[in-house]
mmCIF file of C-alpha atoms and ligand atoms in Angstrom:
data_model
loop_
_atom_site.group_PDB
_atom_site.id
_atom_site.type_symbol
_atom_site.label_atom_id
_atom_site.label_comp_id
_atom_site.label_asym_id
_atom_site.label_seq_id
_atom_site.Cartn_x
_atom_site.Cartn_y
_atom_site.Cartn_z
ATOM 1 C CA UNK M 1 125.063 96.579 96.783
ATOM 2 C CA UNK M 2 122.601 93.685 97.317
ATOM 3 C CA UNK M 3 121.719 91.868 94.098
ATOM 4 C CA UNK M 4 118.218 90.424 93.758
ATOM 5 C CA UNK M 5 117.470 88.244 90.764
ATOM 6 C CA UNK M 6 114.061 88.883 89.180
ATOM 7 C CA UNK M 7 112.794 85.511 87.944
ATOM 8 C CA UNK M 8 110.766 86.649 84.941
ATOM 9 C CA UNK M 9 111.170 86.396 81.167
ATOM 10 C CA UNK M 10 108.357 88.914 80.629
ATOM 11 C CA UNK M 11 110.075 92.197 79.714
ATOM 12 C CA UNK M 12 106.962 94.324 80.366
ATOM 13 C CA UNK M 13 106.629 92.924 83.872
ATOM 14 C CA UNK M 14 110.334 93.437 84.464
ATOM 15 C CA UNK M 15 110.099 97.093 83.390
ATOM 16 C CA UNK M 16 107.206 97.691 85.787
ATOM 17 C CA UNK M 17 109.023 95.954 88.646
ATOM 18 C CA UNK M 18 112.155 98.063 88.040
ATOM 19 C CA UNK M 19 110.048 101.236 87.974
ATOM 20 C CA UNK M 20 108.138 100.439 91.179
ATOM 21 C CA UNK M 21 110.748 98.641 93.300
ATOM 22 C CA UNK M 22 113.527 101.190 93.682
ATOM 23 C CA UNK M 23 115.468 100.738 96.922
ATOM 24 C CA UNK M 24 118.841 102.295 97.732
ATOM 25 C CA UNK M 25 121.753 99.807 97.654
ATOM 26 C CA UNK M 26 119.569 97.109 96.109
ATOM 27 C CA UNK M 27 120.120 96.136 92.478
ATOM 28 C CA UNK M 28 117.588 94.146 90.463
ATOM 29 C CA UNK M 29 119.214 91.691 88.051
ATOM 30 C CA UNK M 30 117.134 90.226 85.214
ATOM 31 C CA UNK M 31 117.099 86.490 84.489
ATOM 32 C CA UNK M 32 118.484 87.067 80.990
ATOM 33 C CA UNK M 33 121.502 88.941 82.418
ATOM 34 C CA UNK M 34 122.763 85.702 83.978
ATOM 35 C CA UNK M 35 123.937 82.894 81.710
ATOM 36 C CA UNK M 36 122.902 79.305 82.308
ATOM 37 C CA UNK M 37 119.627 79.833 84.164
ATOM 38 C CA UNK M 38 116.652 77.611 83.214
ATOM 39 C CA UNK M 39 114.807 79.219 80.298
ATOM 40 C CA UNK M 40 111.362 78.304 81.560
ATOM 41 C CA UNK M 41 109.926 77.122 84.847
ATOM 42 C CA UNK M 42 106.879 74.857 84.477
ATOM 43 C CA UNK M 43 104.003 76.811 86.031
ATOM 44 C CA UNK M 44 101.767 73.930 87.048
ATOM 45 C CA UNK M 45 100.663 75.088 90.514
ATOM 46 C CA UNK M 46 96.968 75.801 91.061
ATOM 47 C CA UNK M 47 97.554 79.199 92.687
ATOM 48 C CA UNK M 48 99.455 82.429 91.955
ATOM 49 C CA UNK M 49 101.324 81.871 95.208
ATOM 50 C CA UNK M 50 102.369 78.344 94.221
ATOM 51 C CA UNK M 51 103.647 79.451 90.822
ATOM 52 C CA UNK M 52 105.429 82.541 92.173
ATOM 53 C CA UNK M 53 107.230 80.384 94.754
ATOM 54 C CA UNK M 54 108.117 77.797 92.124
ATOM 55 C CA UNK M 55 109.705 80.402 89.821
ATOM 56 C CA UNK M 56 111.592 82.133 92.647
ATOM 57 C CA UNK M 57 112.771 78.838 94.201
ATOM 58 C CA UNK M 58 114.098 77.313 90.971
ATOM 59 C CA UNK M 59 116.038 80.398 89.912
ATOM 60 C CA UNK M 60 117.304 80.968 93.456
ATOM 61 C CA UNK M 61 118.704 77.442 93.501
ATOM 62 C CA UNK M 62 120.221 77.848 90.030
ATOM 63 C CA UNK M 63 121.809 81.252 90.721
ATOM 64 C CA UNK M 64 122.581 81.234 94.439
ATOM 65 C CA UNK M 65 121.095 84.755 94.587
ATOM 66 C CA UNK M 66 118.218 86.135 96.636
ATOM 67 C CA UNK M 67 115.434 85.795 94.035
ATOM 68 C CA UNK M 68 112.078 87.458 93.514
ATOM 69 C CA UNK M 69 109.272 86.267 91.202
ATOM 70 C CA UNK M 70 105.901 87.684 90.157
ATOM 71 C CA UNK M 71 102.970 85.460 89.281
ATOM 72 C CA UNK M 72 99.940 87.361 88.184
ATOM 73 C CA UNK M 73 96.777 87.223 86.142
ATOM 74 C CA UNK M 74 93.230 88.296 85.540
ATOM 75 C CA UNK M 75 90.154 86.894 87.314
ATOM 76 C CA UNK M 76 86.793 87.498 85.618
ATOM 77 C CA UNK M 77 83.760 86.859 87.841
ATOM 78 C CA UNK M 78 81.397 85.792 85.028
ATOM 79 C CA UNK M 79 83.985 83.235 83.844
ATOM 80 C CA UNK M 80 84.353 81.523 87.227
ATOM 81 C CA UNK M 81 87.568 83.531 87.884
ATOM 82 C CA UNK M 82 89.208 82.406 84.592
ATOM 83 C CA UNK M 83 91.725 82.938 83.077
ATOM 84 C CA UNK M 84 93.434 83.148 86.533
ATOM 85 C CA UNK M 85 96.745 81.270 86.684
ATOM 86 C CA UNK M 86 96.329 80.459 82.964
ATOM 87 C CA UNK M 87 96.244 84.156 81.960
ATOM 88 C CA UNK M 88 99.489 84.040 79.930
ATOM 89 C CA UNK M 89 98.321 80.994 77.909
ATOM 90 C CA UNK M 90 94.526 81.547 77.866
ATOM 91 C CA UNK M 91 94.214 81.185 74.077
ATOM 92 C CA UNK M 92 96.712 78.298 73.976
ATOM 93 C CA UNK M 93 100.365 77.541 74.717
ATOM 94 C CA UNK M 94 102.638 80.105 73.035
ATOM 95 C CA UNK M 95 99.762 82.451 72.133
ATOM 96 C CA UNK M 96 100.212 86.224 72.107
ATOM 97 C CA UNK M 97 98.418 88.954 74.043
ATOM 98 C CA UNK M 98 96.164 89.815 71.069
ATOM 99 C CA UNK M 99 94.887 86.215 70.913
ATOM 100 C CA UNK M 100 94.232 86.208 74.668
ATOM 101 C CA UNK M 101 92.323 89.481 74.445
ATOM 102 C CA UNK M 102 90.281 88.240 71.472
ATOM 103 C CA UNK M 103 89.344 85.074 73.374
ATOM 104 C CA UNK M 104 88.354 87.077 76.456
ATOM 105 C CA UNK M 105 86.040 89.287 74.366
ATOM 106 C CA UNK M 106 84.482 86.209 72.709
ATOM 107 C CA UNK M 107 83.844 84.533 76.062
ATOM 108 C CA UNK M 108 82.185 87.698 77.386
ATOM 109 C CA UNK M 109 79.989 88.366 74.341
ATOM 110 C CA UNK M 110 76.531 89.321 75.600
ATOM 111 C CA UNK M 111 77.611 89.017 79.246
ATOM 112 C CA UNK M 112 76.475 91.966 81.379
ATOM 113 C CA UNK M 113 78.591 91.257 84.473
ATOM 114 C CA UNK M 114 82.087 92.467 83.426
ATOM 115 C CA UNK M 115 83.548 92.613 86.944
ATOM 116 C CA UNK M 116 87.185 91.470 87.127
ATOM 117 C CA UNK M 117 90.427 91.946 89.007
ATOM 118 C CA UNK M 118 94.132 91.607 88.424
ATOM 119 C CA UNK M 119 96.006 89.640 91.064
ATOM 120 C CA UNK M 120 99.718 89.486 91.740
ATOM 121 C CA UNK M 121 101.785 87.432 94.153
ATOM 122 C CA UNK M 122 105.415 88.386 94.682
ATOM 123 C CA UNK M 123 107.601 85.624 96.111
ATOM 124 C CA UNK M 124 111.074 86.016 97.575
ATOM 125 C CA UNK M 125 113.403 83.041 98.111
ATOM 126 C CA UNK M 126 116.734 83.112 99.920
ATOM 127 C CA UNK M 127 119.596 80.693 99.184
ATOM 128 C CA UNK M 128 119.322 79.418 102.789
ATOM 129 C CA UNK M 129 115.797 78.121 102.037
ATOM 130 C CA UNK M 130 113.701 80.874 103.608
ATOM 131 C CA UNK M 131 110.666 81.956 101.527
ATOM 132 C CA UNK M 132 108.183 84.819 101.696
ATOM 133 C CA UNK M 133 105.130 85.914 99.648
ATOM 134 C CA UNK M 134 102.974 89.032 99.439
ATOM 135 C CA UNK M 135 99.995 89.840 97.229
ATOM 136 C CA UNK M 136 98.102 92.692 95.673
ATOM 137 C CA UNK M 137 94.892 93.020 93.679
ATOM 138 C CA UNK M 138 93.169 95.671 91.595
ATOM 139 C CA UNK M 139 89.400 95.646 90.906
ATOM 140 C CA UNK M 140 87.902 96.784 87.622
ATOM 141 C CA UNK M 141 85.760 95.922 84.612
ATOM 142 C CA UNK M 142 86.349 94.343 81.215
ATOM 143 C CA UNK M 143 85.681 96.759 78.331
ATOM 144 C CA UNK M 144 83.851 95.835 75.105
ATOM 145 C CA UNK M 145 86.831 96.562 72.856
ATOM 146 C CA UNK M 146 90.588 97.067 73.339
ATOM 147 C CA UNK M 147 91.605 100.676 74.078
ATOM 148 C CA UNK M 148 95.053 102.288 74.292
ATOM 149 C CA UNK M 149 98.613 101.395 73.353
ATOM 150 C CA UNK M 150 100.389 101.349 76.716
ATOM 151 C CA UNK M 151 101.004 98.524 79.177
ATOM 152 C CA UNK M 152 100.832 94.884 78.101
ATOM 153 C CA UNK M 153 98.672 91.769 78.262
ATOM 154 C CA UNK M 154 95.040 92.446 79.123
ATOM 155 C CA UNK M 155 95.651 96.161 79.850
ATOM 156 C CA UNK M 156 93.695 97.398 76.765
ATOM 157 C CA UNK M 157 90.573 95.577 78.033
ATOM 158 C CA UNK M 158 90.810 96.415 81.759
ATOM 159 C CA UNK M 159 89.419 99.637 83.246
ATOM 160 C CA UNK M 160 90.363 99.976 86.927
ATOM 161 C CA UNK M 161 87.528 100.907 89.296
ATOM 162 C CA UNK M 162 86.700 104.620 89.138
ATOM 163 C CA UNK M 163 88.346 105.209 85.732
ATOM 164 C CA UNK M 164 86.727 105.283 82.284
ATOM 165 C CA UNK M 165 90.142 104.615 80.683
ATOM 166 C CA UNK M 166 91.806 101.232 80.293
ATOM 167 C CA UNK M 167 95.176 100.509 81.925
ATOM 168 C CA UNK M 168 96.659 100.810 78.407
ATOM 169 C CA UNK M 169 95.333 104.395 78.130
ATOM 170 C CA UNK M 170 96.573 105.543 81.543
ATOM 171 C CA UNK M 171 100.150 106.716 82.147
ATOM 172 C CA UNK M 172 102.462 103.979 83.396
ATOM 173 C CA UNK M 173 102.885 105.903 86.662
ATOM 174 C CA UNK M 174 99.113 105.996 87.179
ATOM 175 C CA UNK M 175 98.807 102.264 86.461
ATOM 176 C CA UNK M 176 101.659 101.478 88.860
ATOM 177 C CA UNK M 177 100.102 103.620 91.605
ATOM 178 C CA UNK M 178 97.029 101.378 91.780
ATOM 179 C CA UNK M 179 97.930 98.107 90.060
ATOM 180 C CA UNK M 180 98.072 94.655 91.645
ATOM 181 C CA UNK M 181 101.852 94.677 91.040
ATOM 182 C CA UNK M 182 102.317 98.159 92.483
ATOM 183 C CA UNK M 183 100.387 97.247 95.635
ATOM 184 C CA UNK M 184 102.290 93.976 96.171
ATOM 185 C CA UNK M 185 105.707 95.569 95.533
ATOM 186 C CA UNK M 186 105.103 98.552 97.812
ATOM 187 C CA UNK M 187 104.117 96.109 100.576
ATOM 188 C CA UNK M 188 107.311 94.168 99.833
ATOM 189 C CA UNK M 189 109.482 97.278 100.100
ATOM 190 C CA UNK M 190 108.079 97.917 103.589
ATOM 191 C CA UNK M 191 107.656 94.406 104.964
ATOM 192 C CA UNK M 192 110.882 92.958 103.590
ATOM 193 C CA UNK M 193 113.101 95.868 104.632
ATOM 194 C CA UNK M 194 114.248 93.847 107.668
ATOM 195 C CA UNK M 195 115.240 90.912 105.434
ATOM 196 C CA UNK M 196 117.227 93.187 103.118
ATOM 197 C CA UNK M 197 118.853 94.764 106.197
ATOM 198 C CA UNK M 198 120.229 91.336 107.150
ATOM 199 C CA UNK M 199 122.015 91.394 103.790
ATOM 200 C CA UNK M 200 123.517 94.806 104.548
ATOM 201 C CA UNK M 201 121.021 97.095 102.761
HETATM 202 P P1 ITT F 1 107.002 85.066 83.742
HETATM 203 O O1 ITT F 1 106.322 83.808 84.229
HETATM 204 O O2 ITT F 1 108.285 84.811 83.034
HETATM 205 O O3 ITT F 1 107.121 86.093 84.818
HETATM 206 P P2 ITT F 1 104.504 85.429 82.279
HETATM 207 O O4 ITT F 1 103.986 86.480 81.370
HETATM 208 O O5 ITT F 1 104.372 83.985 81.835
HETATM 209 O O6 ITT F 1 106.054 85.755 82.620
HETATM 210 P P3 ITT F 1 102.631 84.903 84.424
HETATM 211 O O7 ITT F 1 102.702 83.428 84.288
HETATM 212 O O8 ITT F 1 102.620 85.501 85.799
HETATM 213 O O9 ITT F 1 103.858 85.611 83.697
HETATM 214 O O10 ITT F 1 101.359 85.385 83.616
HETATM 215 C C1 ITT F 1 100.930 86.674 83.772
HETATM 216 C C2 ITT F 1 99.927 86.987 82.663
HETATM 217 O O11 ITT F 1 98.818 87.685 83.252
HETATM 218 C C3 ITT F 1 100.548 87.949 81.670
HETATM 219 O O12 ITT F 1 101.181 87.262 80.600
HETATM 220 C C4 ITT F 1 99.335 88.758 81.242
HETATM 221 O O13 ITT F 1 98.607 88.037 80.281
HETATM 222 C C5 ITT F 1 98.511 88.833 82.517
HETATM 223 N N1 ITT F 1 98.897 90.012 83.319
HETATM 224 C C6 ITT F 1 99.556 90.013 84.521
HETATM 225 N N2 ITT F 1 99.774 91.270 84.943
HETATM 226 C C7 ITT F 1 99.252 92.076 84.000
HETATM 227 C C8 ITT F 1 99.179 93.471 83.853
HETATM 228 O O14 ITT F 1 99.715 94.304 84.736
HETATM 229 N N3 ITT F 1 98.575 93.952 82.760
HETATM 230 C C9 ITT F 1 98.037 93.131 81.846
HETATM 231 N N4 ITT F 1 98.089 91.804 81.888
HETATM 232 C C10 ITT F 1 98.686 91.265 82.970
#
């Protein structure tokens, strides 16, 4: 069984990754299942790719395991693609999802162009120093008020293209079938199969 460490402290993300990325003989291990790993990686890169690589690299070095990380966020056209890489801390360091959503609605008050997309970069780092990244994105619009109790983060405010419902109103399986994370992870399952094969999977 090949163990891959998932370098995230976000339990909602982790649950989605576990749901989407199911490969025979490959076991996903969460960062909090391994003692002594760094609690937080400083996400100071300017791109999703840079931050995903940083998280995967640091936990790969600390654990000696093949390590995967997800860096993701929301880009809103009318806000010059903000909050982008700052999505988790849009309303301030340590803020919660409700505060982020409230700030997003304030910033978009009276704004007609509500076009936005979620982006996700998945990075994979091997203990021998090799590194890979893949991405996925999902277009949609920002609603005028939060809707639904599912998902996490900006899901109550994001309606994917072609759907009147928000991600938080859609079933998890429906979200995963079209989400930025689902797209990136399904690419990873295909394109990284040869890498996993080298490890005996
Ligand atoms: P880790 O770095 O530990 O993985 P994090 O939550 O800090 O956890 P990011 O830095 O990648 O992760 O920030 C991602 C933020 O983007 C997340 O906190 C949400 O605010 C938002 N986001 C990403 N994917 C999302 C999704 O599927 N639904 C809603 N919001 C999402």
